mmCIF file of C-alpha atoms and ligand atoms in Angstrom:
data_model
loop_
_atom_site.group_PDB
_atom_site.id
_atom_site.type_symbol
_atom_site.label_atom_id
_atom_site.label_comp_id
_atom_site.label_asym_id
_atom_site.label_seq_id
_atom_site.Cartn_x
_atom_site.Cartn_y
_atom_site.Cartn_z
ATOM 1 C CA UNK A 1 -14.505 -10.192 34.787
ATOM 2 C CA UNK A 2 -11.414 -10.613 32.888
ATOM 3 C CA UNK A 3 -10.373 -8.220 30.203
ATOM 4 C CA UNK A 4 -8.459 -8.799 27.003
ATOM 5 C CA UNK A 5 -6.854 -6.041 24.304
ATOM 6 C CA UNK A 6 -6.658 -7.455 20.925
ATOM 7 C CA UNK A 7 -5.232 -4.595 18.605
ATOM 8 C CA UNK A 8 -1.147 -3.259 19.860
ATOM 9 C CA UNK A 9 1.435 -1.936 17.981
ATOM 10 C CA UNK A 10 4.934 -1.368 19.528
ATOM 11 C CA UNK A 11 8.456 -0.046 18.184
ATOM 12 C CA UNK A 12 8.165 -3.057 16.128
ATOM 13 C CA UNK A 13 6.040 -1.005 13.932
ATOM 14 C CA UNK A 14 4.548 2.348 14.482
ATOM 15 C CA UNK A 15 4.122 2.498 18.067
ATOM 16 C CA UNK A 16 6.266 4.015 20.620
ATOM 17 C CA UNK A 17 6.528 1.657 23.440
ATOM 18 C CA UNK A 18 8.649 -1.230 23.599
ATOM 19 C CA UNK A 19 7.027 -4.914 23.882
ATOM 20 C CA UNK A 20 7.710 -4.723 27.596
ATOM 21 C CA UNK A 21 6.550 -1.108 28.329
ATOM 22 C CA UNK A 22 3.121 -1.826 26.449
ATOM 23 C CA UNK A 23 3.025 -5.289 28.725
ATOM 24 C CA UNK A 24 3.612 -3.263 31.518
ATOM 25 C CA UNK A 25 0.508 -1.152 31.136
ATOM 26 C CA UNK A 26 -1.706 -4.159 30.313
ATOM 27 C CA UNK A 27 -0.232 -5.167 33.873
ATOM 28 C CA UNK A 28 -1.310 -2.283 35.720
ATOM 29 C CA UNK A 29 -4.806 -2.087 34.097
ATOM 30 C CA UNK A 30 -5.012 -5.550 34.735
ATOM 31 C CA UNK A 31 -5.710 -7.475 31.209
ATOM 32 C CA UNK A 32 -6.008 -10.733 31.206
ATOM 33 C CA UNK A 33 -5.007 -11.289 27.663
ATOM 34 C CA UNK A 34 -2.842 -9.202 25.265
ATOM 35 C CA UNK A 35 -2.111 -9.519 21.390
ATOM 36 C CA UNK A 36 0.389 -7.863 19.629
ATOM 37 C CA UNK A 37 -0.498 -6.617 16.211
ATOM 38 C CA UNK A 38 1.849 -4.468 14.694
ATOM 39 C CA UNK A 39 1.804 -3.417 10.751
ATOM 40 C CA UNK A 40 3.474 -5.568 8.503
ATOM 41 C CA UNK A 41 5.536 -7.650 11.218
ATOM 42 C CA UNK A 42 6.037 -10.448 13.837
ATOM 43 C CA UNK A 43 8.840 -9.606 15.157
ATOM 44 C CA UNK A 44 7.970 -7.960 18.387
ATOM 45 C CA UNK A 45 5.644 -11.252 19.467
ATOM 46 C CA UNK A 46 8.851 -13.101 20.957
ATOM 47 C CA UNK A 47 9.728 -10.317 23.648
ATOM 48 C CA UNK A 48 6.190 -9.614 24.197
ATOM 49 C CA UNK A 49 5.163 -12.961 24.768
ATOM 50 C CA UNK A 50 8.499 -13.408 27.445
ATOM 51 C CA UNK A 51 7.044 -10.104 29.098
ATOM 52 C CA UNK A 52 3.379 -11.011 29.384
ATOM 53 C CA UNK A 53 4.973 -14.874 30.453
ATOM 54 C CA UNK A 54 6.253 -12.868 33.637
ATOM 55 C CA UNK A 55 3.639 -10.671 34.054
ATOM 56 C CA UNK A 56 0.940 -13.689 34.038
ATOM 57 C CA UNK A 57 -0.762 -12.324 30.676
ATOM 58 C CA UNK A 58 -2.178 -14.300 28.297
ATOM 59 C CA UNK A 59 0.063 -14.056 25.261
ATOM 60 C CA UNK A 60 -1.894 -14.267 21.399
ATOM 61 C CA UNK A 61 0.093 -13.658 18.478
ATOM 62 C CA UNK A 62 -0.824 -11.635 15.822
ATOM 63 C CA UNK A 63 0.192 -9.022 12.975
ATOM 64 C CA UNK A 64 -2.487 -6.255 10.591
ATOM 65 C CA UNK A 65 -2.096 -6.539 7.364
ATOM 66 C CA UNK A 66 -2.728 -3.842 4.748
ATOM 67 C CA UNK A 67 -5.081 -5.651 1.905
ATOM 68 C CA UNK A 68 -7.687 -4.393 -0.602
ATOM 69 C CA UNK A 69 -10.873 -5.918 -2.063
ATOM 70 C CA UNK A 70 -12.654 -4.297 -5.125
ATOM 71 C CA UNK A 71 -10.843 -1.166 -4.181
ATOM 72 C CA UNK A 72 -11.685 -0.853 -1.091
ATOM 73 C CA UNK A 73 -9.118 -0.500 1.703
ATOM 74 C CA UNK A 74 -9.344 -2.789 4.634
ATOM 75 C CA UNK A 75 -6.765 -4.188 7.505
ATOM 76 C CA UNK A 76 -6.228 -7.423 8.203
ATOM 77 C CA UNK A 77 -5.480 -8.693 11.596
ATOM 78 C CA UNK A 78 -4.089 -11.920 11.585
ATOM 79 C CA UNK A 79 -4.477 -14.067 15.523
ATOM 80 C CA UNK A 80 -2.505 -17.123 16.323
ATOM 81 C CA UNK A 81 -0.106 -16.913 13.156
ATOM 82 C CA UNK A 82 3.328 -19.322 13.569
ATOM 83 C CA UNK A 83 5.676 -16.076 13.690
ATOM 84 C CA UNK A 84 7.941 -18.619 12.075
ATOM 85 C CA UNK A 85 5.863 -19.379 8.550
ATOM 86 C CA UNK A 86 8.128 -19.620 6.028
ATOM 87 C CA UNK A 87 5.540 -17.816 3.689
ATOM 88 C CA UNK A 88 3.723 -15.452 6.321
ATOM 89 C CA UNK A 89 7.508 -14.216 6.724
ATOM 90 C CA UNK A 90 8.228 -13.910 3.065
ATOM 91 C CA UNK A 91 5.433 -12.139 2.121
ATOM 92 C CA UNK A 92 6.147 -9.787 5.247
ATOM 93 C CA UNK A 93 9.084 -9.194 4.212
ATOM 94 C CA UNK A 94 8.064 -8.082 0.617
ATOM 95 C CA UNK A 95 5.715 -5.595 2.311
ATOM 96 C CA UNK A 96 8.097 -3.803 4.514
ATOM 97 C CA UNK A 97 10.854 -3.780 1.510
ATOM 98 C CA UNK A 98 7.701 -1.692 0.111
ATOM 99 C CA UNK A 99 7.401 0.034 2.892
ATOM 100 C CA UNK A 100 10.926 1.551 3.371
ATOM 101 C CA UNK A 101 10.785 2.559 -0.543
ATOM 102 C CA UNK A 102 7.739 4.204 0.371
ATOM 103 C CA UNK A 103 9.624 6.677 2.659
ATOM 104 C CA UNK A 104 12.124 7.064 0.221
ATOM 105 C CA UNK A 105 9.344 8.427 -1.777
ATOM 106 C CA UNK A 106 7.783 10.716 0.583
ATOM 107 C CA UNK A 107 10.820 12.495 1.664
ATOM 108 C CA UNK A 108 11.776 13.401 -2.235
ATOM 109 C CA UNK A 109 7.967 14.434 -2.014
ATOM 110 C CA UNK A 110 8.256 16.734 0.659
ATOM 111 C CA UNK A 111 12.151 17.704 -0.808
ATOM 112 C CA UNK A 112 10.597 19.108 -4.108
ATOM 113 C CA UNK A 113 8.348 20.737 -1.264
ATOM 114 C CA UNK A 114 11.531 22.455 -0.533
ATOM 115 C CA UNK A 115 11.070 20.487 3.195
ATOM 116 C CA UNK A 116 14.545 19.843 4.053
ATOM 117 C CA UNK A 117 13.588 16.355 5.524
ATOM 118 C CA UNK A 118 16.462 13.145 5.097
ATOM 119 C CA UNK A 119 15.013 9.704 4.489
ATOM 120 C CA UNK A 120 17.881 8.451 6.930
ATOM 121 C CA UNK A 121 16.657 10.535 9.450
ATOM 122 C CA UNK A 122 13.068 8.879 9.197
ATOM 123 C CA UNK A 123 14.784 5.165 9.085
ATOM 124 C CA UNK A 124 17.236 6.230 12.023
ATOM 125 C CA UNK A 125 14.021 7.159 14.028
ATOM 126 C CA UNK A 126 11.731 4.539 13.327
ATOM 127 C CA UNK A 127 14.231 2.095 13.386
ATOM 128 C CA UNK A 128 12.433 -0.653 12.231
ATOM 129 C CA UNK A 129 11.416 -2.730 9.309
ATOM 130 C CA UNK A 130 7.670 -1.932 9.093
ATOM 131 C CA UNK A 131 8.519 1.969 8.844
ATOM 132 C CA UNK A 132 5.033 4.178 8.307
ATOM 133 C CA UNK A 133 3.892 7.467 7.855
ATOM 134 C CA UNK A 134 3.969 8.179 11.843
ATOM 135 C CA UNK A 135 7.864 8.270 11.753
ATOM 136 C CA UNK A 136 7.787 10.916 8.617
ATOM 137 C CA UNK A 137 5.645 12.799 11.116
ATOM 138 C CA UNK A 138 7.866 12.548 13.661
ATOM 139 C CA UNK A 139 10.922 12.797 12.448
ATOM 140 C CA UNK A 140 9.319 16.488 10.431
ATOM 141 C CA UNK A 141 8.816 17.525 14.191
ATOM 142 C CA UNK A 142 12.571 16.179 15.288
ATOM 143 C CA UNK A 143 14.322 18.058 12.680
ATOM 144 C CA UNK A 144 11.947 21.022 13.819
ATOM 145 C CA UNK A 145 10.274 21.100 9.942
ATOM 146 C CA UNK A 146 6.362 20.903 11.999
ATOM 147 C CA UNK A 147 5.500 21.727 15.481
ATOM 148 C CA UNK A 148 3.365 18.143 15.896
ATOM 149 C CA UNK A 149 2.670 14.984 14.383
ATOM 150 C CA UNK A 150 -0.611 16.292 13.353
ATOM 151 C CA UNK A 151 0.363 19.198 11.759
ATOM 152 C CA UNK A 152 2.777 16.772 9.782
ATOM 153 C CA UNK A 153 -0.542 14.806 8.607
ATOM 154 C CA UNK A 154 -2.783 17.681 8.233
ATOM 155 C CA UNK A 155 -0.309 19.474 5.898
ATOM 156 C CA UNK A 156 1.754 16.651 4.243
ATOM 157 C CA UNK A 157 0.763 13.086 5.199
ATOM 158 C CA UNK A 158 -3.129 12.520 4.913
ATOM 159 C CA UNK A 159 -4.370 11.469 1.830
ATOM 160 C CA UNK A 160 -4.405 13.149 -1.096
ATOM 161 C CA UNK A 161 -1.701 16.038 0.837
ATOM 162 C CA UNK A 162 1.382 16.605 -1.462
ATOM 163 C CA UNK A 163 3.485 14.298 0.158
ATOM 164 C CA UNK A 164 1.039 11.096 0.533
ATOM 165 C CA UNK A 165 1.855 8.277 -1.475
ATOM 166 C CA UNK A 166 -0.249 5.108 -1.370
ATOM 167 C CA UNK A 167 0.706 2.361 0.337
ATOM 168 C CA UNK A 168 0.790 -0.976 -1.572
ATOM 169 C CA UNK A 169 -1.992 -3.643 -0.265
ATOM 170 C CA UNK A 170 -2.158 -7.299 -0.517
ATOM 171 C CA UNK A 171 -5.451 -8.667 -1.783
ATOM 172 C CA UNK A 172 -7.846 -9.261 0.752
ATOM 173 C CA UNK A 173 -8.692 -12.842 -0.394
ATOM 174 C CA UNK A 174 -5.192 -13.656 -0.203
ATOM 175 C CA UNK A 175 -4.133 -12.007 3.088
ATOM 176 C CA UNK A 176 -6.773 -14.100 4.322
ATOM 177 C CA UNK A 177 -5.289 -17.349 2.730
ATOM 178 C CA UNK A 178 -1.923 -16.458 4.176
ATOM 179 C CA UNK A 179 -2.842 -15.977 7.500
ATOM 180 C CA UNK A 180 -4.920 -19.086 7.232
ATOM 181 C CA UNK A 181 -1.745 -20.931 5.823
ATOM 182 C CA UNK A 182 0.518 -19.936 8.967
ATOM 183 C CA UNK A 183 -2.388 -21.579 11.589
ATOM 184 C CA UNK A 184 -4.196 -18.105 11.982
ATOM 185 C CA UNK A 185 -7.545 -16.458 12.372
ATOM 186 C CA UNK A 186 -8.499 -13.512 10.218
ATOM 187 C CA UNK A 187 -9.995 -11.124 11.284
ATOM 188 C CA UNK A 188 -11.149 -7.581 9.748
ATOM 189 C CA UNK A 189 -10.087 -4.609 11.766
ATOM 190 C CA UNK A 190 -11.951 -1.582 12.542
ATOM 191 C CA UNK A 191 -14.643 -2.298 9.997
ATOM 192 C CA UNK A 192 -16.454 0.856 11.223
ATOM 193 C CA UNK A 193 -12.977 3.393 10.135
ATOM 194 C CA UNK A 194 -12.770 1.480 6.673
ATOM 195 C CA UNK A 195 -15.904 1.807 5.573
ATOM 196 C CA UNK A 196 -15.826 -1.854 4.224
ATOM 197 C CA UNK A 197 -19.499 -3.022 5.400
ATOM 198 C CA UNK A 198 -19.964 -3.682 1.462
ATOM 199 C CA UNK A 199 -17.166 -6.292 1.039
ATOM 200 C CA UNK A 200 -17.905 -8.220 4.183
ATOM 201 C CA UNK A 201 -19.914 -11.381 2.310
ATOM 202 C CA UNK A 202 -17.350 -11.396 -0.069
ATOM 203 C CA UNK A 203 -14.218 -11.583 2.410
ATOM 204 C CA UNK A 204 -16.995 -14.372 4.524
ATOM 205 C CA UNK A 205 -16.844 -16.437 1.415
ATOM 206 C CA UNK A 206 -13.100 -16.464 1.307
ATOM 207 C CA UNK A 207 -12.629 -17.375 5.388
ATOM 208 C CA UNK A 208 -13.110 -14.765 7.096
ATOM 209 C CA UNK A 209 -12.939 -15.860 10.296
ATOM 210 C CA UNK A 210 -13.640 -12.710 12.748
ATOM 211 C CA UNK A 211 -14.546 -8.930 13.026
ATOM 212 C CA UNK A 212 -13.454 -6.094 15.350
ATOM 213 C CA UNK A 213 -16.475 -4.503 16.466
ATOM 214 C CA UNK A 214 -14.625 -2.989 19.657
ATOM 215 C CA UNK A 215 -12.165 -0.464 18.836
ATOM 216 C CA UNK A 216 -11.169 2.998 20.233
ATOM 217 C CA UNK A 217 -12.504 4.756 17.259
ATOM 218 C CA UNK A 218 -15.985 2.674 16.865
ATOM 219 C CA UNK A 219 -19.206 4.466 18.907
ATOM 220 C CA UNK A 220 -21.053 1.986 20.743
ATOM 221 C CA UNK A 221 -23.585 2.177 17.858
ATOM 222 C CA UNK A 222 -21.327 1.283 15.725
ATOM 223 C CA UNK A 223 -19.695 -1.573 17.705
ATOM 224 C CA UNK A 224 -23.069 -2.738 18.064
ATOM 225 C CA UNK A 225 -24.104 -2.265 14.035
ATOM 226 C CA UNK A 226 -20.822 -4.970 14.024
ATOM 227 C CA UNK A 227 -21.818 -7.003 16.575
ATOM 228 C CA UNK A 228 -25.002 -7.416 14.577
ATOM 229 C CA UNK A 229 -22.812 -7.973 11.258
ATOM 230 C CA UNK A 230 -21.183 -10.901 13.936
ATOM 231 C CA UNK A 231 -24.113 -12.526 14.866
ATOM 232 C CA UNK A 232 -25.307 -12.983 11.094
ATOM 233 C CA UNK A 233 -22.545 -14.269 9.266
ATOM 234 C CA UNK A 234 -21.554 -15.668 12.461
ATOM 235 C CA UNK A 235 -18.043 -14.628 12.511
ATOM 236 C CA UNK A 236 -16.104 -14.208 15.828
ATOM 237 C CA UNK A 237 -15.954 -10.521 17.443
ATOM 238 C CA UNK A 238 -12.825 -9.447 18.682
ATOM 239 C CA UNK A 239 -11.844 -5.642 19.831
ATOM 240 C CA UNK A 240 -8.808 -3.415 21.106
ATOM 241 C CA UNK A 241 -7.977 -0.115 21.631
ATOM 242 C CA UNK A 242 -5.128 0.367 18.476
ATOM 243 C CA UNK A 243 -2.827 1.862 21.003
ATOM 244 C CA UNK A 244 0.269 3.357 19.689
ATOM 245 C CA UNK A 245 1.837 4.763 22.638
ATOM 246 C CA UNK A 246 0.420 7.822 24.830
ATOM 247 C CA UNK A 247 -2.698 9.729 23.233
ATOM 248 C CA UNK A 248 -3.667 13.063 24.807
ATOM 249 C CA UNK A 249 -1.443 12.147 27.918
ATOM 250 C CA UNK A 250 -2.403 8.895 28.113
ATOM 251 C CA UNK A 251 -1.567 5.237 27.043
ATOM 252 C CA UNK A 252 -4.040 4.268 24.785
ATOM 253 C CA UNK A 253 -4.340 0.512 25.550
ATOM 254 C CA UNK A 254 -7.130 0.769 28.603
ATOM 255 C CA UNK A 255 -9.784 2.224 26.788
ATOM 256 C CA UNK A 256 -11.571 -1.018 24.910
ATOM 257 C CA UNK A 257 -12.200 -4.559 27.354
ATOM 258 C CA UNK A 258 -13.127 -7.014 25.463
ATOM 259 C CA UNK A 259 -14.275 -9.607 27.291
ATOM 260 C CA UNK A 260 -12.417 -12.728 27.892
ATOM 261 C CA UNK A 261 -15.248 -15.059 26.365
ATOM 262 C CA UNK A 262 -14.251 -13.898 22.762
ATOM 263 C CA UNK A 263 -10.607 -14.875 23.338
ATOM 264 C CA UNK A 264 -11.919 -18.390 24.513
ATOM 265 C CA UNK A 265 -13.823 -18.378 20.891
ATOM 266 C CA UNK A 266 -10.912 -17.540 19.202
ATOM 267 C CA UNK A 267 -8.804 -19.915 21.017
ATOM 268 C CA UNK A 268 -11.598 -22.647 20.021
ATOM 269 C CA UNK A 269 -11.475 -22.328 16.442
ATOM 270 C CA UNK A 270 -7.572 -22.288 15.995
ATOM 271 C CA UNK A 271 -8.027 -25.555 18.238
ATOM 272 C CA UNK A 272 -11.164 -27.227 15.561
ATOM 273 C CA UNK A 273 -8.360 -26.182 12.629
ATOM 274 C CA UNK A 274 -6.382 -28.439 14.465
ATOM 275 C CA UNK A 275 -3.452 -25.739 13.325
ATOM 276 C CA UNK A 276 0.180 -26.939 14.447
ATOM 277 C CA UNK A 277 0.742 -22.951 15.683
ATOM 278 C CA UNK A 278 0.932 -22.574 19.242
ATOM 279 C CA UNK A 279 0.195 -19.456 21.144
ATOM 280 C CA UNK A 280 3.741 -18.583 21.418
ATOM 281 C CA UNK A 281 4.168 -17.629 25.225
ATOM 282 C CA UNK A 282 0.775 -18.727 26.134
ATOM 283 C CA UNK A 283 0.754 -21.423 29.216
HETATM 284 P P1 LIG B 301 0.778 4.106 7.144
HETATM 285 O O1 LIG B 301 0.629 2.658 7.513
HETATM 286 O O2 LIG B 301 2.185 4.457 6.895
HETATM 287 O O3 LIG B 301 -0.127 4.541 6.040
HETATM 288 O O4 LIG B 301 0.335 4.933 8.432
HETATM 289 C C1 LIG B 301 -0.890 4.643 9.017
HETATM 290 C C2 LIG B 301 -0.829 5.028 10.469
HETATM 291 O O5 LIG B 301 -0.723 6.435 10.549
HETATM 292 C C3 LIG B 301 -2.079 4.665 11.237
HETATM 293 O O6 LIG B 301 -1.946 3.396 11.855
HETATM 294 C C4 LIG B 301 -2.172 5.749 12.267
HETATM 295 O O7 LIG B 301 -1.402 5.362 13.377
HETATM 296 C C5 LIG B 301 -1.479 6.939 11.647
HETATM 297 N N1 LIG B 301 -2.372 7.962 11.079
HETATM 298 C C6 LIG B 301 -3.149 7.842 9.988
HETATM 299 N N2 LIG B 301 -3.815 8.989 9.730
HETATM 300 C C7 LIG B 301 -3.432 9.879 10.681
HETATM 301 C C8 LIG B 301 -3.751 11.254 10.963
HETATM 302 N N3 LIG B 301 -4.604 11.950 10.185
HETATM 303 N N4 LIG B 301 -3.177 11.820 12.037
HETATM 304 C C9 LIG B 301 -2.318 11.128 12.802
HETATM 305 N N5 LIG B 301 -1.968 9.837 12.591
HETATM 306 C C10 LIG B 301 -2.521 9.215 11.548
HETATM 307 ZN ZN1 LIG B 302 -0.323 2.034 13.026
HETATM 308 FE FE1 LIG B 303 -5.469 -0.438 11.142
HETATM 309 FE FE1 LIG B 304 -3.617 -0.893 14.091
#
């Protein structure tokens, strides 16, 4: 059977391991087919694609978008996109300018806190463009301000805590559009974490082409509740493991397979769009 993982982050966003490092553990567990996915950017698809190229991976391009529909919060992964869209990079870059100011905003949060915390110090760790809560976590434990990440949420970061501020969303309908308008697939991540079973017919009218019913954090009731969902508004099912670096000792990537059959759907309806994007790195 081959195995792909649909759902990454790297350095390029939150995660901690470099394009090549998370490659390297697809490798070993022996993955067929990898897609990077990382918040808000493309910009890690280039090295990963020359990594899985060597490793004899399957390369898919790909980025999750923050977006909302009728208030409700839902991610966006985007398959296939041309990391070169003139628009799918503007808008990016729009969101990560958002992003950054966000930080700003949380660290004179956790200031009036009397938390001694630099915003420099949470840009010189994360350093990257797509910088996210994680890093204010981290860089709380760095300077020696919480004893884990965790504690950093529980106290500061989750919703709602003092220092939380909400992060600005695109709208759904036109996340979709965009990734639609740079060759993609949509597809809506970890349905069964969002809570977003209400808005699916809505987001089905608009394109949506796909839904993640395997993820880390989905039971297998739940991936099947999705796989249901799938099968009647026949939208493509797609899955990963959301791995941002080592959980409990552990990489993360490993723990969802999703069979290879769903990347050769995906694959089949960028092809019938007869998109100009190629699967950067892939054959
Ligand atoms: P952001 O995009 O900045 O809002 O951060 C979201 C990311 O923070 C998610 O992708 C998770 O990796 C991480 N995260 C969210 N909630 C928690 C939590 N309670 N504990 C640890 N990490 C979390
Ligand atoms: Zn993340
Ligand atoms: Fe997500
Ligand atoms: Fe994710």
């Amino acid at each position: 059977m081959k195995f792909a993982d649909l759902h990454l982050h790297t350095h390029f966003s939150d995660g901690t391991f470099s394009p090549e490092e998370l490659t390297g553990h697809g490798a070993r567990l022996g993955f067929a087919a990898l897609a990077l996915t990382d918040h808000d950017s493309v910009e890690g698809c280039a090295r990963m694609a020359a990594a899985c190229g060597a490793a004899g991976i399957e390369f898919i391009t790909g980025t999750e978008l923050t977006a909302e529909h009728n208030d409700t919060e839902l991610h966006l992964l985007g398959y296939y996109v041309d990391p070169q869209n003139q628009k799918l990079l503007t808008e990016i870059a729009k969101f990560q300018s958002v992003r950054q100011d966000r930080i700003r905003e949380m660290v004179a949060r956790l200031n009036g806190l009397n938390i001694p915390l630099e915003a420099e110090s949470v840009f010189a760790l994360a350093n990257c463009k797509s910088p996210g809560r994680p890093h204010v976590a981290r860089a709380l434990v760095k300077a020696g301000l919480c004893k884990t990440p965790d504690e950093a949420f529980e106290r500061f970061l989750k919703k709602n805590r003092p220092a939380w501020v909400p992060k600005a969303k695109m709208f759904a309908l036109e996340g979709v559009e965009l990734i639609h308008q740079a060759g993609g697939v949509a597809v809506m991540a970890h349905p069964g974490l969002n809570r977003t079973d209400e808005i699916i017919p809505a987001l089905v009218d608009a394109g949506l082409d796909g839904i993640e019913c395997f993820h880390t954090k989905h039971s297998t009731k739940t991936a099947e509740r999705y796989l249901e969902i799938a099968d009647k508004f026949h939208l493509l099912v797609t899955g990963g493991s959301d791995c941002h670096g080592f959980s409990k000792g552990k990489p993360l990537i490993g723990t969802v397979k999703l069979p290879y059959e769903h990347v050769e759907r995906l694959k089949s309806k960028v092809e019938s769009r007869g998109s100009s994007a190629a699967p950067v790195g892939s054959r």
